[in-house]
Amino acid sequence: LLDQDQDDRLSKKDFLETCFYWLKQILQPVSALIVVDVQNDFLDGSLALRNCPAGQDGLGVIPAINSVLDTVNFDLVVYTRDWHPSNHISFIDNIDKRKLHSTNKILCSEAKPMDTVIFEGPPPTVQKLWPSHCIQGSWGSELHTELKNTDGGIIVNKGTHPNVDSYSAFWDNNRQSQTDLVKILSKHKVTDVYVCGVAYDVCVGFTCLDAVEHGFRTVLIEDACRGVDLTDIDEMRKNLKTNGAVISHSCKIKDLV
Ligand code: VGL
Ligand code: ZN
């Protein structure tokens, strides 16, 4: 409005509209809870977190998430699902059906779950190997029945392409294609996202990092998460803090939303 150059001047109407837009962002945040991959396989099935190096019980996220859903009125709730075809690149059981890149030091027959290998391309793909999990339509892929369902809750699937994994609920690991998540959040004019679920150091963490990058104020509900590996969890926590995510606790969320 104060610009000297007549041509560059915002009209009074545009100026007030811009001010109003930002005031609304600050005074009237729109919140979304993103519940990441609270599926049978991670809690009680083929990739149960209690059998992973950190030995954490995935089932422990359920009371924490349900209490947040009971006490906080989010504008939107999104449930993500890891949603793999049976020929998915991340499954160690499929390793024989794919070609390892010549730079690998291990043979197919020697690979163990959680080893990282490079598959021959195109494009060559660095991939951590997991037991088969969350196969589309299987029991293991279902959201756990004790997880509170929300009226109007939206489901977002990820990891649906056979040749690329997807740790973030926004992007595949090659950043070639996006899920529907950012479109859904934008459509609802979401400003703030609250993230919980499994696994802290995998899909929860990478979802938070992409949420920050997309410009959402991002809060991790740490006691409503369980992870795979303690070292990776610590590294992810540091990474999230450095990037500007807020680490919080389920009992504090009602004061933030
Ligand atoms: C996940 C390992 C493999 C997760 C998904 O949801 O964190 N972890 N696929
Ligand atoms: Zn997966």
PDB file of C-alpha atoms and ligand atoms in Angstrom:
ATOM      1  CA  LEU A   1       0.000   0.000   0.000  1.00  0.00           C
ATOM      2  CA  LEU A   2       2.900   2.308   0.852  1.00  0.00           C
ATOM      3  CA  ASP A   3       4.895   1.492  -2.279  1.00  0.00           C
ATOM      4  CA  GLN A   4       6.090   4.688  -3.991  1.00  0.00           C
ATOM      5  CA  ASP A   5       5.694   3.318  -7.475  1.00  0.00           C
ATOM      6  CA  GLN A   6       2.097   3.821  -8.469  1.00  0.00           C
ATOM      7  CA  ASP A   7       2.076   0.751 -10.763  1.00  0.00           C
ATOM      8  CA  ASP A   8       3.381  -1.673  -8.116  1.00  0.00           C
ATOM      9  CA  ARG A   9       1.031  -0.455  -5.452  1.00  0.00           C
ATOM     10  CA  LEU A  10      -1.317  -3.006  -3.945  1.00  0.00           C
ATOM     11  CA  SER A  11      -4.861  -1.798  -4.057  1.00  0.00           C
ATOM     12  CA  LYS A  12      -6.382  -1.197  -0.636  1.00  0.00           C
ATOM     13  CA  LYS A  13      -8.606  -4.193  -1.262  1.00  0.00           C
ATOM     14  CA  ASP A  14      -5.695  -6.532  -2.163  1.00  0.00           C
ATOM     15  CA  PHE A  15      -3.685  -5.288   0.793  1.00  0.00           C
ATOM     16  CA  LEU A  16      -6.501  -5.933   3.248  1.00  0.00           C
ATOM     17  CA  GLU A  17      -7.167  -9.322   1.678  1.00  0.00           C
ATOM     18  CA  THR A  18      -3.501 -10.298   2.111  1.00  0.00           C
ATOM     19  CA  CYS A  19      -3.495  -9.146   5.734  1.00  0.00           C
ATOM     20  CA  PHE A  20      -6.716 -11.022   6.355  1.00  0.00           C
ATOM     21  CA  TYR A  21      -5.283 -14.207   4.825  1.00  0.00           C
ATOM     22  CA  TRP A  22      -2.238 -14.185   7.129  1.00  0.00           C
ATOM     23  CA  LEU A  23      -4.208 -13.177  10.213  1.00  0.00           C
ATOM     24  CA  LYS A  24      -6.511 -16.096   9.586  1.00  0.00           C
ATOM     25  CA  GLN A  25      -3.532 -18.462   9.256  1.00  0.00           C
ATOM     26  CA  ILE A  26      -2.309 -17.278  12.658  1.00  0.00           C
ATOM     27  CA  LEU A  27      -5.568 -16.796  14.530  1.00  0.00           C
ATOM     28  CA  GLN A  28      -7.579 -19.590  12.960  1.00  0.00           C
ATOM     29  CA  PRO A  29      -5.288 -22.542  12.307  1.00  0.00           C
ATOM     30  CA  VAL A  30      -6.850 -25.540  10.594  1.00  0.00           C
ATOM     31  CA  SER A  31      -5.639 -28.792  12.123  1.00  0.00           C
ATOM     32  CA  ALA A  32      -5.219 -32.297  10.766  1.00  0.00           C
ATOM     33  CA  LEU A  33      -4.207 -35.433  12.640  1.00  0.00           C
ATOM     34  CA  ILE A  34      -2.222 -37.820  10.421  1.00  0.00           C
ATOM     35  CA  VAL A  35      -2.298 -41.375  11.804  1.00  0.00           C
ATOM     36  CA  VAL A  36       0.509 -43.236  10.036  1.00  0.00           C
ATOM     37  CA  ASP A  37       0.272 -46.952   9.206  1.00  0.00           C
ATOM     38  CA  VAL A  38      -1.470 -48.265  12.345  1.00  0.00           C
ATOM     39  CA  GLN A  39      -1.923 -51.593  10.560  1.00  0.00           C
ATOM     40  CA  ASN A  40      -1.989 -55.181  11.842  1.00  0.00           C
ATOM     41  CA  ASP A  41       1.339 -56.215  10.289  1.00  0.00           C
ATOM     42  CA  PHE A  42       3.311 -53.533  12.175  1.00  0.00           C
ATOM     43  CA  LEU A  43       1.447 -54.035  15.462  1.00  0.00           C
ATOM     44  CA  ASP A  44       0.910 -57.780  15.565  1.00  0.00           C
ATOM     45  CA  GLY A  45       1.869 -59.388  12.245  1.00  0.00           C
ATOM     46  CA  SER A  46       4.754 -60.073   9.879  1.00  0.00           C
ATOM     47  CA  LEU A  47       6.628 -56.819  10.669  1.00  0.00           C
ATOM     48  CA  ALA A  48       5.621 -56.540  14.338  1.00  0.00           C
ATOM     49  CA  LEU A  49       7.791 -53.811  15.844  1.00  0.00           C
ATOM     50  CA  ARG A  50       8.365 -55.865  19.007  1.00  0.00           C
ATOM     51  CA  ASN A  51      10.510 -58.231  16.852  1.00  0.00           C
ATOM     52  CA  CYS A  52      12.580 -55.350  15.424  1.00  0.00           C
ATOM     53  CA  PRO A  53      15.922 -54.183  16.968  1.00  0.00           C
ATOM     54  CA  ALA A  54      14.352 -51.536  19.267  1.00  0.00           C
ATOM     55  CA  GLY A  55      11.909 -54.157  20.640  1.00  0.00           C
ATOM     56  CA  GLN A  56       9.108 -51.586  20.989  1.00  0.00           C
ATOM     57  CA  ASP A  57       5.494 -52.730  21.227  1.00  0.00           C
ATOM     58  CA  GLY A  58       3.567 -51.204  18.321  1.00  0.00           C
ATOM     59  CA  LEU A  59       0.267 -51.882  20.083  1.00  0.00           C
ATOM     60  CA  GLY A  60       1.259 -49.162  22.567  1.00  0.00           C
ATOM     61  CA  VAL A  61       0.362 -46.415  20.069  1.00  0.00           C
ATOM     62  CA  ILE A  62      -3.339 -47.293  20.190  1.00  0.00           C
ATOM     63  CA  PRO A  63      -4.284 -45.933  23.662  1.00  0.00           C
ATOM     64  CA  ALA A  64      -2.230 -42.770  23.037  1.00  0.00           C
ATOM     65  CA  ILE A  65      -3.825 -42.109  19.620  1.00  0.00           C
ATOM     66  CA  ASN A  66      -7.331 -42.929  20.875  1.00  0.00           C
ATOM     67  CA  SER A  67      -6.937 -40.537  23.823  1.00  0.00           C
ATOM     68  CA  VAL A  68      -5.867 -37.750  21.458  1.00  0.00           C
ATOM     69  CA  LEU A  69      -8.857 -38.478  19.212  1.00  0.00           C
ATOM     70  CA  ASP A  70     -11.159 -38.441  22.276  1.00  0.00           C
ATOM     71  CA  THR A  71      -9.872 -35.184  23.733  1.00  0.00           C
ATOM     72  CA  VAL A  72      -8.986 -33.054  20.701  1.00  0.00           C
ATOM     73  CA  ASN A  73     -11.302 -31.795  17.993  1.00  0.00           C
ATOM     74  CA  PHE A  74      -9.231 -31.918  14.776  1.00  0.00           C
ATOM     75  CA  ASP A  75     -10.653 -30.325  11.647  1.00  0.00           C
ATOM     76  CA  LEU A  76      -9.541 -33.383   9.679  1.00  0.00           C
ATOM     77  CA  VAL A  77      -8.251 -36.889  10.444  1.00  0.00           C
ATOM     78  CA  VAL A  78      -6.221 -38.817   7.864  1.00  0.00           C
ATOM     79  CA  TYR A  79      -5.294 -42.484   8.258  1.00  0.00           C
ATOM     80  CA  THR A  80      -2.409 -43.601   6.025  1.00  0.00           C
ATOM     81  CA  ARG A  81      -1.867 -47.220   4.972  1.00  0.00           C
ATOM     82  CA  ASP A  82       1.225 -48.943   3.658  1.00  0.00           C
ATOM     83  CA  TRP A  83      -0.469 -50.639   0.696  1.00  0.00           C
ATOM     84  CA  HIS A  84       1.869 -52.913  -1.236  1.00  0.00           C
ATOM     85  CA  PRO A  85       1.267 -55.256  -4.194  1.00  0.00           C
ATOM     86  CA  SER A  86       2.578 -58.804  -3.499  1.00  0.00           C
ATOM     87  CA  ASN A  87       5.508 -58.291  -5.928  1.00  0.00           C
ATOM     88  CA  HIS A  88       6.772 -55.224  -4.028  1.00  0.00           C
ATOM     89  CA  ILE A  89      10.475 -54.319  -4.245  1.00  0.00           C
ATOM     90  CA  SER A  90      10.852 -54.058  -0.430  1.00  0.00           C
ATOM     91  CA  PHE A  91       9.917 -57.697   0.266  1.00  0.00           C
ATOM     92  CA  ILE A  92      12.905 -59.947   0.952  1.00  0.00           C
ATOM     93  CA  ASP A  93      10.823 -62.857  -0.382  1.00  0.00           C
ATOM     94  CA  ASN A  94      10.887 -61.234  -3.847  1.00  0.00           C
ATOM     95  CA  ILE A  95      14.662 -60.799  -4.008  1.00  0.00           C
ATOM     96  CA  ASP A  96      15.158 -63.831  -6.324  1.00  0.00           C
ATOM     97  CA  LYS A  97      12.748 -62.317  -8.860  1.00  0.00           C
ATOM     98  CA  ARG A  98      14.844 -59.147  -9.210  1.00  0.00           C
ATOM     99  CA  LYS A  99      18.400 -58.441 -10.288  1.00  0.00           C
ATOM    100  CA  LEU A 100      20.919 -57.110  -7.788  1.00  0.00           C
ATOM    101  CA  HIS A 101      23.201 -54.350  -9.068  1.00  0.00           C
ATOM    102  CA  SER A 102      26.776 -55.515  -9.730  1.00  0.00           C
ATOM    103  CA  THR A 103      28.133 -53.288  -6.918  1.00  0.00           C
ATOM    104  CA  ASN A 104      26.373 -55.318  -4.199  1.00  0.00           C
ATOM    105  CA  LYS A 105      28.710 -57.185  -1.881  1.00  0.00           C
ATOM    106  CA  ILE A 106      26.101 -59.728  -0.744  1.00  0.00           C
ATOM    107  CA  LEU A 107      24.433 -62.541  -2.671  1.00  0.00           C
ATOM    108  CA  CYS A 108      20.643 -62.925  -2.864  1.00  0.00           C
ATOM    109  CA  SER A 109      20.883 -66.049  -0.743  1.00  0.00           C
ATOM    110  CA  GLU A 110      22.729 -64.185   2.046  1.00  0.00           C
ATOM    111  CA  ALA A 111      20.379 -61.195   2.366  1.00  0.00           C
ATOM    112  CA  LYS A 112      18.543 -60.797   5.679  1.00  0.00           C
ATOM    113  CA  PRO A 113      15.608 -58.554   6.620  1.00  0.00           C
ATOM    114  CA  MET A 114      16.739 -54.961   7.173  1.00  0.00           C
ATOM    115  CA  ASP A 115      19.823 -55.357   4.977  1.00  0.00           C
ATOM    116  CA  THR A 116      20.125 -52.648   2.358  1.00  0.00           C
ATOM    117  CA  VAL A 117      20.775 -53.681  -1.248  1.00  0.00           C
ATOM    118  CA  ILE A 118      20.903 -51.989  -4.646  1.00  0.00           C
ATOM    119  CA  PHE A 119      18.647 -53.401  -7.341  1.00  0.00           C
ATOM    120  CA  GLU A 120      19.611 -53.073 -10.962  1.00  0.00           C
ATOM    121  CA  GLY A 121      17.480 -50.439 -12.688  1.00  0.00           C
ATOM    122  CA  PRO A 122      16.483 -48.622 -14.499  1.00  0.00           C
ATOM    123  CA  PRO A 123      16.792 -46.741 -12.277  1.00  0.00           C
ATOM    124  CA  PRO A 124      19.180 -48.490  -9.845  1.00  0.00           C
ATOM    125  CA  THR A 125      17.316 -48.497  -6.524  1.00  0.00           C
ATOM    126  CA  VAL A 126      18.731 -48.547  -3.000  1.00  0.00           C
ATOM    127  CA  GLN A 127      16.290 -50.548  -0.925  1.00  0.00           C
ATOM    128  CA  LYS A 128      16.042 -51.754   2.661  1.00  0.00           C
ATOM    129  CA  LEU A 129      14.600 -55.279   2.710  1.00  0.00           C
ATOM    130  CA  TRP A 130      11.602 -56.105   4.891  1.00  0.00           C
ATOM    131  CA  PRO A 131       9.521 -59.221   5.466  1.00  0.00           C
ATOM    132  CA  SER A 132       6.428 -59.198   3.219  1.00  0.00           C
ATOM    133  CA  HIS A 133       3.935 -56.847   4.879  1.00  0.00           C
ATOM    134  CA  CYS A 134       0.762 -54.836   4.292  1.00  0.00           C
ATOM    135  CA  ILE A 135      -0.202 -56.645   1.097  1.00  0.00           C
ATOM    136  CA  GLN A 136      -3.230 -54.885  -0.402  1.00  0.00           C
ATOM    137  CA  GLY A 137      -6.457 -56.407   0.952  1.00  0.00           C
ATOM    138  CA  SER A 138      -4.770 -58.808   3.414  1.00  0.00           C
ATOM    139  CA  TRP A 139      -5.477 -58.934   7.179  1.00  0.00           C
ATOM    140  CA  GLY A 140      -2.023 -57.464   7.792  1.00  0.00           C
ATOM    141  CA  SER A 141      -2.880 -54.364   5.750  1.00  0.00           C
ATOM    142  CA  GLU A 142      -6.036 -53.559   7.728  1.00  0.00           C
ATOM    143  CA  LEU A 143      -6.030 -50.734  10.271  1.00  0.00           C
ATOM    144  CA  HIS A 144      -6.045 -52.251  13.767  1.00  0.00           C
ATOM    145  CA  THR A 145      -9.635 -52.771  14.963  1.00  0.00           C
ATOM    146  CA  GLU A 146      -8.965 -51.078  18.334  1.00  0.00           C
ATOM    147  CA  LEU A 147      -7.872 -47.846  16.638  1.00  0.00           C
ATOM    148  CA  LYS A 148     -10.669 -45.290  16.984  1.00  0.00           C
ATOM    149  CA  ASN A 149     -12.450 -44.617  13.732  1.00  0.00           C
ATOM    150  CA  THR A 150     -13.405 -40.987  13.002  1.00  0.00           C
ATOM    151  CA  ASP A 151     -16.500 -39.874  11.078  1.00  0.00           C
ATOM    152  CA  GLY A 152     -15.266 -38.220   7.906  1.00  0.00           C
ATOM    153  CA  GLY A 153     -11.757 -39.665   8.366  1.00  0.00           C
ATOM    154  CA  ILE A 154      -9.881 -40.045   5.077  1.00  0.00           C
ATOM    155  CA  ILE A 155      -7.644 -42.982   4.081  1.00  0.00           C
ATOM    156  CA  VAL A 156      -4.469 -42.383   2.043  1.00  0.00           C
ATOM    157  CA  ASN A 157      -2.600 -45.375   0.570  1.00  0.00           C
ATOM    158  CA  LYS A 158       1.129 -45.378  -0.221  1.00  0.00           C
ATOM    159  CA  GLY A 159       3.729 -47.808  -1.553  1.00  0.00           C
ATOM    160  CA  THR A 160       1.333 -49.048  -4.209  1.00  0.00           C
ATOM    161  CA  HIS A 161       3.856 -49.265  -7.070  1.00  0.00           C
ATOM    162  CA  PRO A 162       5.804 -52.582  -7.289  1.00  0.00           C
ATOM    163  CA  ASN A 163       9.164 -50.917  -8.080  1.00  0.00           C
ATOM    164  CA  VAL A 164       9.398 -48.107  -5.553  1.00  0.00           C
ATOM    165  CA  ASP A 165       8.924 -47.893  -1.787  1.00  0.00           C
ATOM    166  CA  SER A 166       7.220 -44.983  -0.066  1.00  0.00           C
ATOM    167  CA  TYR A 167       8.207 -44.075   3.484  1.00  0.00           C
ATOM    168  CA  SER A 168       6.682 -40.613   3.395  1.00  0.00           C
ATOM    169  CA  ALA A 169       2.910 -40.390   3.090  1.00  0.00           C
ATOM    170  CA  PHE A 170       3.473 -37.475   0.638  1.00  0.00           C
ATOM    171  CA  TRP A 171       6.062 -38.788  -1.826  1.00  0.00           C
ATOM    172  CA  ASP A 172       7.534 -42.103  -3.027  1.00  0.00           C
ATOM    173  CA  ASN A 173      11.177 -42.623  -2.067  1.00  0.00           C
ATOM    174  CA  ASN A 174      12.360 -41.526  -5.561  1.00  0.00           C
ATOM    175  CA  ARG A 175      10.209 -38.370  -5.332  1.00  0.00           C
ATOM    176  CA  GLN A 176       8.658 -39.242  -8.677  1.00  0.00           C
ATOM    177  CA  SER A 177       5.011 -39.286  -7.670  1.00  0.00           C
ATOM    178  CA  GLN A 178       2.867 -37.872  -4.888  1.00  0.00           C
ATOM    179  CA  THR A 179      -0.002 -39.530  -3.032  1.00  0.00           C
ATOM    180  CA  ASP A 180      -3.290 -37.642  -2.589  1.00  0.00           C
ATOM    181  CA  LEU A 181      -2.225 -36.344   0.831  1.00  0.00           C
ATOM    182  CA  VAL A 182      -1.139 -32.799  -0.055  1.00  0.00           C
ATOM    183  CA  LYS A 183      -4.213 -32.289  -2.263  1.00  0.00           C
ATOM    184  CA  ILE A 184      -6.484 -33.406   0.578  1.00  0.00           C
ATOM    185  CA  LEU A 185      -4.773 -31.136   3.130  1.00  0.00           C
ATOM    186  CA  SER A 186      -4.884 -28.159   0.751  1.00  0.00           C
ATOM    187  CA  LYS A 187      -8.526 -28.748  -0.103  1.00  0.00           C
ATOM    188  CA  HIS A 188      -9.356 -28.542   3.606  1.00  0.00           C
ATOM    189  CA  LYS A 189      -7.085 -25.468   3.999  1.00  0.00           C
ATOM    190  CA  VAL A 190      -5.037 -27.258   6.658  1.00  0.00           C
ATOM    191  CA  THR A 191      -2.288 -25.136   8.275  1.00  0.00           C
ATOM    192  CA  ASP A 192      -1.106 -27.430  11.113  1.00  0.00           C
ATOM    193  CA  VAL A 193      -0.481 -31.188  11.038  1.00  0.00           C
ATOM    194  CA  TYR A 194      -0.121 -33.487  14.041  1.00  0.00           C
ATOM    195  CA  VAL A 195       1.574 -36.810  13.248  1.00  0.00           C
ATOM    196  CA  CYS A 196       1.564 -40.140  15.116  1.00  0.00           C
ATOM    197  CA  GLY A 197       1.753 -43.894  14.425  1.00  0.00           C
ATOM    198  CA  VAL A 198       4.458 -46.294  13.193  1.00  0.00           C
ATOM    199  CA  ALA A 199       7.276 -46.491  12.494  1.00  0.00           C
ATOM    200  CA  TYR A 200       8.862 -43.409  14.144  1.00  0.00           C
ATOM    201  CA  ASP A 201      12.184 -43.758  12.286  1.00  0.00           C
ATOM    202  CA  VAL A 202      10.588 -44.754   8.969  1.00  0.00           C
ATOM    203  CA  CYS A 203       7.165 -43.630   7.753  1.00  0.00           C
ATOM    204  CA  VAL A 204       6.248 -41.282  10.624  1.00  0.00           C
ATOM    205  CA  GLY A 205       9.575 -39.432  10.474  1.00  0.00           C
ATOM    206  CA  PHE A 206       9.707 -39.052   6.691  1.00  0.00           C
ATOM    207  CA  THR A 207       6.073 -37.932   6.624  1.00  0.00           C
ATOM    208  CA  CYS A 208       6.896 -35.199   9.195  1.00  0.00           C
ATOM    209  CA  LEU A 209       9.939 -34.003   7.212  1.00  0.00           C
ATOM    210  CA  ASP A 210       7.847 -33.665   4.038  1.00  0.00           C
ATOM    211  CA  ALA A 211       5.048 -31.937   5.970  1.00  0.00           C
ATOM    212  CA  VAL A 212       7.557 -29.310   7.165  1.00  0.00           C
ATOM    213  CA  GLU A 213       8.827 -28.932   3.602  1.00  0.00           C
ATOM    214  CA  HIS A 214       5.273 -28.401   2.334  1.00  0.00           C
ATOM    215  CA  GLY A 215       4.926 -25.489   4.792  1.00  0.00           C
ATOM    216  CA  PHE A 216       2.689 -27.093   7.409  1.00  0.00           C
ATOM    217  CA  ARG A 217       3.354 -26.357  11.066  1.00  0.00           C
ATOM    218  CA  THR A 218       4.290 -29.900  12.051  1.00  0.00           C
ATOM    219  CA  VAL A 219       3.928 -31.475  15.492  1.00  0.00           C
ATOM    220  CA  LEU A 220       5.046 -35.042  16.245  1.00  0.00           C
ATOM    221  CA  ILE A 221       3.114 -36.719  19.067  1.00  0.00           C
ATOM    222  CA  GLU A 222       6.082 -38.699  20.315  1.00  0.00           C
ATOM    223  CA  ASP A 223       4.436 -41.008  22.873  1.00  0.00           C
ATOM    224  CA  ALA A 224       1.925 -42.022  20.160  1.00  0.00           C
ATOM    225  CA  CYS A 225       4.773 -43.429  18.010  1.00  0.00           C
ATOM    226  CA  ARG A 226       6.890 -46.618  18.093  1.00  0.00           C
ATOM    227  CA  GLY A 227       9.943 -47.352  15.953  1.00  0.00           C
ATOM    228  CA  VAL A 228      12.222 -49.967  14.448  1.00  0.00           C
ATOM    229  CA  ASP A 229      15.751 -49.075  15.629  1.00  0.00           C
ATOM    230  CA  LEU A 230      16.865 -46.929  18.601  1.00  0.00           C
ATOM    231  CA  THR A 231      19.820 -45.319  16.803  1.00  0.00           C
ATOM    232  CA  ASP A 232      17.608 -44.437  13.839  1.00  0.00           C
ATOM    233  CA  ILE A 233      14.912 -43.069  16.172  1.00  0.00           C
ATOM    234  CA  ASP A 234      17.460 -40.761  17.862  1.00  0.00           C
ATOM    235  CA  GLU A 235      18.800 -39.611  14.510  1.00  0.00           C
ATOM    236  CA  MET A 236      15.271 -38.964  13.229  1.00  0.00           C
ATOM    237  CA  ARG A 237      14.373 -36.969  16.366  1.00  0.00           C
ATOM    238  CA  LYS A 238      17.435 -34.732  15.821  1.00  0.00           C
ATOM    239  CA  ASN A 239      16.673 -34.370  12.129  1.00  0.00           C
ATOM    240  CA  LEU A 240      13.062 -33.368  12.863  1.00  0.00           C
ATOM    241  CA  LYS A 241      14.117 -30.738  15.431  1.00  0.00           C
ATOM    242  CA  THR A 242      16.762 -29.292  13.087  1.00  0.00           C
ATOM    243  CA  ASN A 243      14.158 -28.985  10.345  1.00  0.00           C
ATOM    244  CA  GLY A 244      11.636 -27.182  12.550  1.00  0.00           C
ATOM    245  CA  ALA A 245       9.154 -29.864  13.543  1.00  0.00           C
ATOM    246  CA  VAL A 246       7.829 -29.652  17.106  1.00  0.00           C
ATOM    247  CA  ILE A 247       8.138 -32.752  19.315  1.00  0.00           C
ATOM    248  CA  SER A 248       5.223 -32.954  21.728  1.00  0.00           C
ATOM    249  CA  HIS A 249       3.212 -35.344  23.921  1.00  0.00           C
ATOM    250  CA  SER A 250      -0.360 -36.650  23.603  1.00  0.00           C
ATOM    251  CA  CYS A 251      -1.504 -34.879  26.805  1.00  0.00           C
ATOM    252  CA  LYS A 252      -0.357 -31.469  25.470  1.00  0.00           C
ATOM    253  CA  ILE A 253      -2.089 -31.544  22.094  1.00  0.00           C
ATOM    254  CA  LYS A 254      -5.430 -30.195  23.348  1.00  0.00           C
ATOM    255  CA  ASP A 255      -3.633 -26.991  24.395  1.00  0.00           C
ATOM    256  CA  LEU A 256      -2.054 -26.570  20.949  1.00  0.00           C
ATOM    257  CA  VAL A 257      -5.016 -27.202  18.631  1.00  0.00           C
TER     258      VAL A 257
HETATM  259  C1  VGL B   1       7.167 -48.970   7.183  1.00  0.00           C
HETATM  260  C2  VGL B   1       8.916 -50.412   6.911  1.00  0.00           C
HETATM  261  C3  VGL B   1       8.435 -50.794   5.690  1.00  0.00           C
HETATM  262  C4  VGL B   1       6.461 -47.965   8.049  1.00  0.00           C
HETATM  263  C5  VGL B   1       6.673 -49.334   5.954  1.00  0.00           C
HETATM  264  O1  VGL B   1       5.234 -47.813   7.915  1.00  0.00           O
HETATM  265  O2  VGL B   1       7.126 -47.310   8.857  1.00  0.00           O
HETATM  266  N1  VGL B   1       8.294 -49.502   7.656  1.00  0.00           N
HETATM  267  N2  VGL B   1       7.313 -50.258   5.223  1.00  0.00           N
HETATM  268 ZN    ZN B   2       6.250 -51.062   3.553  1.00  0.00          ZN
END
